[in-house]
C-alpha cells in the first residue's frame, strides 16, 4: 500500500501507460483515426469559407493559378502523408510523380493557420476539375492574400530550379464527354539553330528577329497591337520547315500547338482551340495550301482569315508565335499573305553547298574534306537535292564519311543528269512546237497567196467577157 501511494511510482505508471498507448496507436494506425475525429470535432466549432480554383476560366482558357496550385501541392510533405495518392512515372526512368485523386484532401499550415485543399473532379459530362481552398473565416483577412502570394513565390522558385519541359499539343476530335481538346506529349525535338541547314546570314537575322520579339511587349502594346509574330515557311517537302519550327520553339522556350485542320468541326471550333492555347507558345498550321485547295474540311476561308488576324486573335494571341507552312505561294490568296496576317516570309530552297557543309558537320562531324571541291562543282552546275535526301544518305553511311560523301556525289550527278534530260526533252518539245507553228504559218501564207491570184484571174476574165458582150450588143443595134 505504501508503494501504491508513492507519487513517484504513480507518475512512473502513468508515463508507462501513456507510452504503451502511443505505441499501440501508432502500430495499429489508431492515431490517424484519432486525428480525423479530433479534426471533425474541431471543425464543428469554426466557420469556414471555400475558394474555388477551376482548371479553365469562363472563356475556356487555362487558368494559370490552377497550374501553380498543382505544382505547390506537390511540394508539400502532407502530399506524401495523405491516405491516397496516385503515382506516375516521370520523364526520367527513376522519377516518380505524385498526383491527387478525386476528392483527396491535402492539409497545409501558413502563419499559424490551418488550411485545406480539396481536389474536385466532376463525374458528369463536363469532367471539369478544380482545387477548392478551405480556410477559416477568422483567418481569411489575415492570411488569404499572403498565402496566395506564397504559392506564387514557391511556384517560380520551383520553375527556376527545374528547367521548363516543353510540350507538344495536338488537337483531338470533340466527343460527348467534353474531354479537353488538346492532348500533349513531351516536346523533345533536338533541332536547334546550330543544327539546321540554312544560310548563316538568314539564320542570324531570324534569331535577331525572335530576340527582338521577346523584348517588344511594351512596344507592341504602346502601338495598340497584339504581341504576336507570324511566319510563313514555303518550299518543297524535305527542305527543313518542320525542323526550323522545332529549332524556333527550343530557342524561345515555347510550347508547340500543332493544329490539324481536318479535325476541326467548324469556324467556331477553330476559335475555341485558339482560346485554349497558353502564352509563350508556337501555334503551327502545316500544309495550309493543301487545305485551301482541297477544301475537304468544315472550316471556311473566312474562318482561316479570322483565325490568323481577327478580333479573337487580337484578344487571345498575346505572346504567341504563329507559323504556317506551304509548299508554294503560287496558289495562295493575297488576302492571307498581307502584312498583319503574315509578318515574315521564309523560303526553304533545295540544298546548296553552304547548307551541305552544315549537314556534313552535323551528321558526319566533317568540316572539310578532299571531296568538298567536287561536291561544290556539282552544286554550281545546277544539280541539287533536298536537305532531307542528303541527310538520309549521310545517316546511312555515317560510319564512313568518305563513303557518305561519295554517295551524295553519285546522287547529285544522277539528279543532274535526270534534270538535264528533262530540260533537253522540253527543248525538243519547244522546238517541235515552234517548227509545227512555223509550217502551219507558211502553209497559211501560201494558201492566202494562191487564193489572191485565183481571184485576180477571175476578175480579169470577167472584165474581158463584159467587153465582148458590149461589142456584140452595139453591132446588133
Coordinates of C-alpha atoms in Angstrom, one line a residue:
X1 CA 0.0 0.0 0.0
X2 CA 2.9 2.3 0.8
X3 CA 4.3 1.7 -2.7
X4 CA 1.0 2.4 -4.4
X5 CA 0.7 5.7 -2.5
X6 CA 4.1 6.8 -3.6
X7 CA 3.7 9.7 -6.0
X8 CA 6.8 8.8 -7.9
X9 CA 5.5 5.3 -8.5
X10 CA 2.2 6.6 -9.7
X11 CA 3.9 9.1 -12.1
X12 CA 6.0 6.2 -13.4
X13 CA 2.9 4.1 -14.0
X14 CA 1.1 6.9 -15.8
X15 CA 4.0 7.6 -18.1
X16 CA 4.3 4.0 -18.9
X17 CA 0.7 3.7 -19.7
X18 CA 0.8 6.7 -22.0
X19 CA 3.9 5.3 -23.8
X20 CA 2.1 2.0 -24.3
X21 CA -1.0 3.8 -25.6
X22 CA 1.1 5.8 -28.0
X23 CA 2.9 2.7 -29.3
X24 CA -0.5 1.0 -29.6
X25 CA -2.0 3.9 -31.6
X26 CA 1.0 4.2 -33.9
X27 CA 1.4 0.5 -34.6
X28 CA -2.3 -0.1 -35.3
X29 CA -3.0 3.2 -37.1
X30 CA -5.5 4.4 -34.5
X31 CA -3.6 7.6 -34.2
X32 CA -4.6 8.7 -37.7
X33 CA -8.2 7.8 -36.9
X34 CA -8.0 9.8 -33.7
X35 CA -6.6 12.8 -35.6
X36 CA -9.5 12.6 -38.0
X37 CA -12.0 12.5 -35.2
X38 CA -10.4 15.4 -33.4
X39 CA -10.4 17.5 -36.6
X40 CA -14.0 16.7 -37.3
X41 CA -14.9 17.8 -33.8
X42 CA -12.8 20.9 -34.1
X43 CA -14.4 21.8 -37.5
X44 CA -17.8 22.0 -35.8
X45 CA -16.7 25.0 -33.7
X46 CA -15.4 27.0 -36.7
X47 CA -16.9 28.7 -39.7
X48 CA -15.1 28.0 -43.0
X49 CA -15.1 29.7 -46.3
X50 CA -14.4 28.0 -49.6
X51 CA -12.5 29.4 -52.6
X52 CA -12.6 27.5 -55.9
X53 CA -9.7 27.5 -58.4
X54 CA -11.1 25.9 -61.7
X55 CA -8.9 24.5 -64.4
X56 CA -10.4 26.8 -67.1
X57 CA -11.8 30.2 -66.8
X58 CA -15.1 31.5 -68.3
X59 CA -13.5 31.9 -71.8
X60 CA -12.2 28.3 -71.7
X61 CA -8.6 29.4 -71.3
X62 CA -6.3 27.5 -69.0
X63 CA -6.3 29.1 -65.5
X64 CA -2.6 29.7 -64.6
X65 CA -3.4 29.8 -60.9
X66 CA -4.7 26.2 -61.2
X67 CA -1.3 25.1 -62.6
X68 CA 0.6 27.0 -59.8
X69 CA -1.5 25.4 -57.1
X70 CA -0.9 22.0 -58.6
X71 CA 2.8 22.5 -58.5
X72 CA 2.7 23.9 -55.0
X73 CA 0.7 21.0 -53.6
X74 CA 3.3 18.6 -55.0
X75 CA 6.0 20.3 -52.9
X76 CA 4.1 19.8 -49.6
X77 CA 5.2 17.0 -47.2
X78 CA 1.5 16.3 -46.5
X79 CA 1.1 15.2 -50.0
X80 CA 3.1 12.0 -49.2
X81 CA 1.4 11.6 -45.9
X82 CA -2.1 11.6 -47.3
X83 CA -4.3 8.5 -47.3
X84 CA -4.4 8.0 -51.1
X85 CA -2.2 9.4 -53.8
X86 CA -1.6 8.5 -57.5
X87 CA 1.9 7.6 -58.5
X88 CA 3.1 8.1 -62.1
X89 CA 6.5 7.7 -63.8
X90 CA 8.0 11.0 -64.7
X91 CA 10.1 11.9 -67.7
X92 CA 13.2 10.2 -66.3
X93 CA 13.0 6.5 -65.5
X94 CA 13.8 7.0 -61.8
X95 CA 11.4 9.9 -61.4
X96 CA 8.1 9.4 -59.5
X97 CA 5.3 12.0 -59.7
X98 CA 2.6 12.3 -57.1
X99 CA -0.9 13.3 -58.3
X100 CA -4.0 13.9 -56.4
X101 CA -7.1 11.7 -56.7
X102 CA -10.6 12.8 -57.0
X103 CA -11.9 14.1 -53.6
X104 CA -8.5 13.9 -52.0
X105 CA -7.8 16.5 -49.2
X106 CA -4.3 18.0 -48.5
X107 CA -3.7 20.0 -45.3
X108 CA -1.3 22.9 -45.1
X109 CA -0.2 25.4 -42.4
X110 CA 0.6 29.0 -43.0
X111 CA 1.3 31.7 -40.4
X112 CA -0.2 29.5 -37.7
X113 CA -3.4 28.9 -39.5
X114 CA -4.6 25.6 -40.9
X115 CA -6.0 25.4 -44.5
X116 CA -7.1 22.5 -46.7
X117 CA -7.1 21.9 -50.4
X118 CA -9.7 19.6 -51.9
X119 CA -9.2 18.1 -55.4
X120 CA -12.7 18.3 -57.0
X121 CA -13.3 16.3 -60.2
X122 CA -16.9 16.2 -61.5
X123 CA -18.1 12.9 -62.9
X124 CA -20.8 14.4 -65.2
X125 CA -20.4 15.1 -68.9
X126 CA -18.3 18.2 -68.3
X127 CA -15.5 16.3 -66.4
X128 CA -14.3 19.7 -65.1
X129 CA -11.6 19.9 -62.5
X130 CA -10.8 22.4 -59.7
X131 CA -9.0 22.9 -56.5
X132 CA -11.1 24.1 -53.5
X133 CA -9.4 26.1 -50.8
X134 CA -11.0 25.6 -47.3
X135 CA -10.0 28.4 -44.9
X136 CA -11.4 29.6 -41.6
X137 CA -13.3 32.9 -41.8
X138 CA -11.5 34.2 -38.8
X139 CA -8.1 33.7 -40.6
X140 CA -9.2 34.8 -44.1
X141 CA -8.4 38.5 -43.8
X142 CA -5.1 37.8 -42.2
X143 CA -3.6 35.1 -44.4
X144 CA -5.5 34.8 -47.7
X145 CA -3.5 37.3 -49.8
X146 CA -0.1 36.5 -48.2
X147 CA -0.9 32.8 -48.7
X148 CA -1.7 33.2 -52.4
X149 CA 1.5 35.2 -52.8
X150 CA 3.4 32.5 -51.1
X151 CA 2.1 30.0 -53.7
X152 CA 3.3 32.2 -56.5
X153 CA 6.7 32.5 -54.9
X154 CA 7.1 28.7 -54.4
X155 CA 6.0 28.1 -58.0
X156 CA 8.5 30.5 -59.5
X157 CA 11.3 29.1 -57.3
X158 CA 10.4 25.6 -58.4
X159 CA 10.4 26.7 -62.1
X160 CA 13.8 28.3 -61.8
X161 CA 15.3 25.2 -60.2
X162 CA 13.8 22.9 -62.8
X163 CA 14.3 23.6 -66.5
X164 CA 10.9 24.1 -68.1
X165 CA 9.8 21.0 -70.0
X166 CA 8.4 21.9 -73.4
X167 CA 5.2 20.3 -74.6
X168 CA 3.8 19.4 -77.9
X169 CA 0.0 19.8 -78.0
X170 CA -2.3 18.1 -80.6
X171 CA -6.0 18.8 -81.1
X172 CA -8.3 15.9 -80.9
X173 CA -11.9 15.2 -82.1
X174 CA -14.7 16.6 -80.0
X175 CA -16.6 13.9 -78.1
X176 CA -19.7 13.7 -76.0
X177 CA -17.7 13.6 -72.7
X178 CA -16.3 17.1 -73.4
X179 CA -12.8 15.9 -72.8
X180 CA -10.0 18.5 -73.3
X181 CA -9.4 19.2 -77.0
X182 CA -5.7 19.4 -76.5
X183 CA -3.6 16.4 -75.7
X184 CA 0.1 16.8 -75.2
X185 CA 3.4 14.8 -75.1
X186 CA 6.8 16.0 -74.1
X187 CA 8.5 18.0 -76.8
X188 CA 12.0 16.6 -77.0
X189 CA 12.9 17.6 -80.6
X190 CA 16.7 18.0 -80.8
X191 CA 16.7 20.6 -83.6
X192 CA 18.4 23.9 -82.9
X193 CA 19.5 26.9 -84.9
X194 CA 23.1 25.4 -84.9
X195 CA 22.0 22.1 -86.5
X196 CA 19.5 23.3 -89.1
X197 CA 20.9 23.7 -92.7
X198 CA 20.3 27.4 -93.5
X199 CA 22.4 30.3 -94.7
X200 CA 24.3 31.9 -91.9
X201 CA 23.1 35.5 -92.7
X202 CA 19.4 34.4 -92.8
X203 CA 19.8 32.3 -89.6
X204 CA 21.3 35.3 -87.7
X205 CA 18.6 37.6 -89.0
X206 CA 15.8 35.2 -87.8
X207 CA 17.5 34.8 -84.4
X208 CA 17.7 38.6 -84.0
X209 CA 14.0 38.9 -85.1
X210 CA 12.9 36.4 -82.4
X211 CA 15.1 38.1 -79.7
X212 CA 13.6 41.4 -80.7
X213 CA 10.1 40.0 -80.4
X214 CA 10.8 38.7 -76.8
X215 CA 11.7 42.2 -75.7
X216 CA 8.9 44.1 -77.5
X217 CA 5.9 43.6 -75.2
X218 CA 5.7 47.3 -74.2
X219 CA 6.4 48.4 -77.8
X220 CA 3.5 46.3 -79.2
X221 CA 1.1 47.4 -76.5
X222 CA 2.1 51.1 -77.0
X223 CA 1.1 50.7 -80.7
X224 CA -2.2 49.1 -79.8
X225 CA -1.2 45.8 -81.4
X226 CA -1.3 42.3 -80.2
X227 CA 2.1 40.9 -79.1
X228 CA 2.5 38.2 -81.7
X229 CA 4.6 37.4 -84.7
X230 CA 3.5 35.4 -87.8
X231 CA 5.8 33.4 -90.1
X232 CA 5.2 31.7 -93.5
X233 CA 7.5 28.9 -94.4
X234 CA 7.4 27.9 -98.0
X235 CA 9.4 25.4 -100.0
X236 CA 9.4 21.8 -101.3
X237 CA 8.9 18.8 -99.0
X238 CA 12.1 17.8 -97.1
X239 CA 13.7 21.3 -97.1
X240 CA 13.6 21.6 -93.3
X241 CA 10.4 23.6 -92.5
X242 CA 9.4 21.3 -89.6
X243 CA 13.0 21.3 -88.2
X244 CA 13.0 25.0 -88.3
X245 CA 9.8 25.2 -86.3
X246 CA 11.3 22.9 -83.7
X247 CA 14.5 25.0 -83.5
X248 CA 12.4 28.1 -83.1
X249 CA 10.5 26.5 -80.2
X250 CA 13.7 25.4 -78.5
X251 CA 15.3 28.8 -79.0
X252 CA 12.3 30.6 -77.4
X253 CA 11.5 28.0 -74.8
X254 CA 7.9 27.9 -76.1
X255 CA 5.4 25.1 -76.2
X256 CA 4.1 24.0 -79.6
X257 CA 0.4 23.7 -80.6
X258 CA 0.1 21.7 -83.8
X259 CA -3.4 22.3 -85.3
X260 CA -4.8 19.6 -87.6
X261 CA -7.5 21.4 -89.6
X262 CA -9.1 18.0 -90.7
X263 CA -10.1 17.5 -87.0
X264 CA -11.7 21.0 -86.7
X265 CA -15.5 20.9 -86.9
X266 CA -16.2 24.5 -88.0
X267 CA -15.0 28.1 -87.6
X268 CA -16.2 28.3 -84.0
X269 CA -14.4 25.2 -83.1
X270 CA -11.2 26.7 -84.6
X271 CA -11.7 29.8 -82.4
X272 CA -12.2 27.6 -79.3
X273 CA -8.9 25.9 -80.0
X274 CA -7.1 29.2 -80.1
X275 CA -8.8 30.2 -76.8
X276 CA -7.4 27.2 -75.1
X277 CA -3.8 27.9 -76.0
X278 CA -1.5 29.5 -73.5
X279 CA 1.1 32.2 -73.6
X280 CA 4.6 31.5 -74.7
X281 CA 3.6 29.1 -77.4
X282 CA 4.2 28.4 -81.1
X283 CA 0.9 27.8 -83.0
X284 CA 1.5 25.7 -86.1
X285 CA -0.7 25.0 -89.1
X286 CA 1.2 22.9 -91.7
X287 CA 0.3 22.4 -95.4
X288 CA -2.1 25.3 -95.4
X289 CA -2.0 25.4 -99.3
X290 CA -3.3 21.8 -99.5
X291 CA -6.2 22.7 -97.2
X292 CA -7.1 25.7 -99.2
X293 CA -7.1 23.7 -102.5
X294 CA -8.7 20.6 -101.1
X295 CA -11.5 22.3 -99.0
X296 CA -12.5 19.0 -97.6
X297 CA -12.9 20.3 -94.0
X298 CA -15.7 22.3 -92.5
X299 CA -13.5 25.4 -91.8
X300 CA -14.2 28.2 -94.3
X301 CA -11.7 30.5 -95.9
X302 CA -13.0 33.4 -93.8
X303 CA -12.6 31.3 -90.7
X304 CA -8.9 30.8 -91.5
X305 CA -8.6 34.6 -92.1
X306 CA -10.2 35.4 -88.7
X307 CA -8.0 32.8 -87.0
X308 CA -4.9 34.5 -88.4
X309 CA -5.9 38.1 -87.7
X310 CA -9.4 38.5 -86.3
X311 CA -10.9 40.1 -83.2
X312 CA -10.5 36.9 -81.2
X313 CA -6.9 36.7 -82.4
X314 CA -6.2 40.2 -81.1
X315 CA -7.6 39.4 -77.7
X316 CA -6.2 35.9 -77.2
X317 CA -3.0 35.6 -79.2
X318 CA -0.7 37.7 -77.0
X319 CA 2.9 36.4 -76.6
X320 CA 2.5 33.8 -79.3
X321 CA 4.2 32.9 -82.5
X322 CA 2.1 31.7 -85.4
X323 CA 3.7 29.6 -88.1
X324 CA 2.1 28.5 -91.4
X325 CA 3.8 26.2 -93.9
X326 CA 3.1 25.7 -97.6
X327 CA 4.9 24.1 -100.5
X328 CA 4.3 27.0 -102.8
X329 CA 2.9 30.5 -102.6
X330 CA 1.6 30.5 -106.2
X331 CA -2.0 29.4 -105.3
X332 CA -2.3 31.3 -102.0
X333 CA -4.8 34.1 -101.9
X334 CA -3.1 37.5 -101.4
X335 CA -5.5 38.2 -98.5
X336 CA -3.6 35.6 -96.5
X337 CA -0.2 36.9 -97.4
X338 CA -0.8 40.5 -96.4
X339 CA 1.2 42.1 -93.6
X340 CA -0.6 41.6 -90.2
X341 CA -1.5 38.1 -91.1
X342 CA 2.0 37.1 -92.2
X343 CA 4.9 39.2 -91.0
X344 CA 7.9 37.2 -92.2
X345 CA 8.2 35.1 -95.4
X346 CA 11.0 32.5 -95.3
X347 CA 11.8 30.5 -98.4
X348 CA 13.3 27.0 -97.9
X349 CA 15.1 26.1 -101.1
X350 CA 16.8 22.9 -102.1
X351 CA 20.2 22.2 -100.6
X352 CA 23.1 24.3 -101.8
X353 CA 26.8 23.9 -101.0
X354 CA 26.7 26.1 -97.8
X355 CA 23.8 24.0 -96.4
X356 CA 25.6 20.9 -97.4
X357 CA 28.6 21.8 -95.3
X358 CA 26.3 22.4 -92.3
X359 CA 24.8 19.0 -92.8
X360 CA 28.2 17.4 -93.2
X361 CA 29.3 18.9 -89.9
X362 CA 26.1 17.9 -88.1
X363 CA 25.7 14.4 -89.4
X364 CA 29.3 13.3 -90.1
X365 CA 31.4 15.6 -87.9
X366 CA 33.3 16.7 -91.0
X367 CA 34.1 20.4 -91.5
X368 CA 36.4 19.9 -94.5
X369 CA 37.2 17.0 -96.9
X370 CA 39.1 16.4 -100.1
X371 CA 35.8 15.7 -101.8
X372 CA 34.3 19.0 -101.0
X373 CA 35.6 20.8 -104.2
X374 CA 33.9 18.1 -106.3
X375 CA 30.7 18.5 -104.4
X376 CA 30.8 22.3 -104.8
X377 CA 31.4 21.9 -108.5
X378 CA 28.3 19.7 -108.9
X379 CA 26.2 22.2 -107.0
X380 CA 27.5 25.0 -109.2
X381 CA 26.4 23.0 -112.3
X382 CA 22.8 23.2 -111.1
X383 CA 22.3 19.8 -109.5
X384 CA 20.6 19.8 -106.1
X385 CA 18.8 17.6 -103.6
X386 CA 16.6 18.4 -100.6
X387 CA 18.3 18.5 -97.2
X388 CA 16.3 15.5 -96.1
X389 CA 17.6 13.4 -99.0
X390 CA 21.2 14.4 -98.3
X391 CA 20.7 13.8 -94.6
X392 CA 19.4 10.3 -95.2
X393 CA 22.4 9.4 -97.3
X394 CA 24.7 10.7 -94.6
X395 CA 22.9 8.7 -91.9
X396 CA 23.0 5.5 -93.9
X397 CA 26.8 5.9 -94.3
X398 CA 27.7 7.7 -91.0
X399 CA 30.4 5.2 -90.2
X400 CA 32.5 6.2 -93.2
X401 CA 32.4 10.0 -94.1
X402 CA 34.2 9.3 -97.4
X403 CA 31.6 6.7 -98.5
X404 CA 28.8 9.1 -97.4
X405 CA 30.2 12.0 -99.5
X406 CA 30.7 9.7 -102.5
X407 CA 27.0 8.6 -102.2
X408 CA 26.0 12.2 -102.1
X409 CA 28.1 12.9 -105.2
X410 CA 26.5 10.0 -107.0
X411 CA 23.0 11.1 -106.1
X412 CA 23.7 14.7 -107.2
X413 CA 25.1 13.5 -110.5
X414 CA 22.1 11.2 -111.1
X415 CA 19.7 14.1 -110.2
X416 CA 21.7 16.5 -112.5
X417 CA 21.5 14.0 -115.4
X418 CA 17.8 13.5 -114.9
X419 CA 17.1 17.2 -114.8
X420 CA 19.3 17.6 -117.9
X421 CA 17.4 15.0 -119.8
X422 CA 14.2 16.6 -118.8
X423 CA 15.4 20.0 -119.9
X424 CA 16.6 18.6 -123.3
X425 CA 13.2 16.9 -123.7
X426 CA 11.5 20.2 -123.0
X427 CA 13.7 22.0 -125.5
X428 CA 12.9 19.4 -128.2
X429 CA 9.2 19.8 -127.4
X430 CA 9.5 23.5 -127.6
X431 CA 11.5 23.3 -130.9
X432 CA 9.0 20.9 -132.4
X433 CA 6.1 23.1 -131.4
X434 CA 7.8 26.1 -132.9
X435 CA 8.5 24.2 -136.2
X436 CA 5.0 23.0 -136.4
X437 CA 3.8 26.5 -135.8
X438 CA 6.1 27.9 -138.5
X439 CA 5.0 25.2 -141.0
X440 CA 1.4 26.0 -140.4
X441 CA 2.0 29.7 -140.8
X442 CA 3.9 29.1 -144.1
X443 CA 1.0 27.0 -145.3
X444 CA -1.4 29.7 -144.3
X445 CA 0.6 32.3 -146.2
X446 CA 0.9 30.1 -149.3
X447 CA -2.9 29.4 -149.2
X448 CA -3.6 33.1 -149.0
X449 CA -1.3 33.9 -152.0
X450 CA -2.9 31.3 -154.2
X451 CA -6.3 32.4 -153.2
X452 CA -5.4 36.0 -154.0
X453 CA -4.0 35.1 -157.5
X454 CA -7.1 33.0 -158.3
X455 CA -9.4 35.9 -157.5
X456 CA -7.3 38.2 -159.7
X457 CA -7.6 35.9 -162.7
X458 CA -11.3 35.5 -162.3
X459 CA -11.6 39.3 -162.2
X460 CA -9.7 39.7 -165.5
X461 CA -11.8 37.0 -167.2
X462 CA -15.0 38.7 -166.0
X463 CA -13.9 42.1 -167.5
X464 CA -12.9 40.5 -170.8
X465 CA -16.3 38.8 -171.2
X466 CA -18.1 42.0 -170.3
X467 CA -16.2 44.0 -173.1
X468 CA -17.0 41.3 -175.7
X469 CA -20.7 41.3 -174.8
X470 CA -20.8 45.0 -175.0
X471 CA -19.3 45.0 -178.6
X472 CA -21.9 42.4 -179.8
X473 CA -24.7 44.5 -178.5
X474 CA -23.5 47.6 -180.4
X475 CA -23.3 45.6 -183.7
X476 CA -26.8 44.3 -183.3
X477 CA -28.2 47.8 -183.0

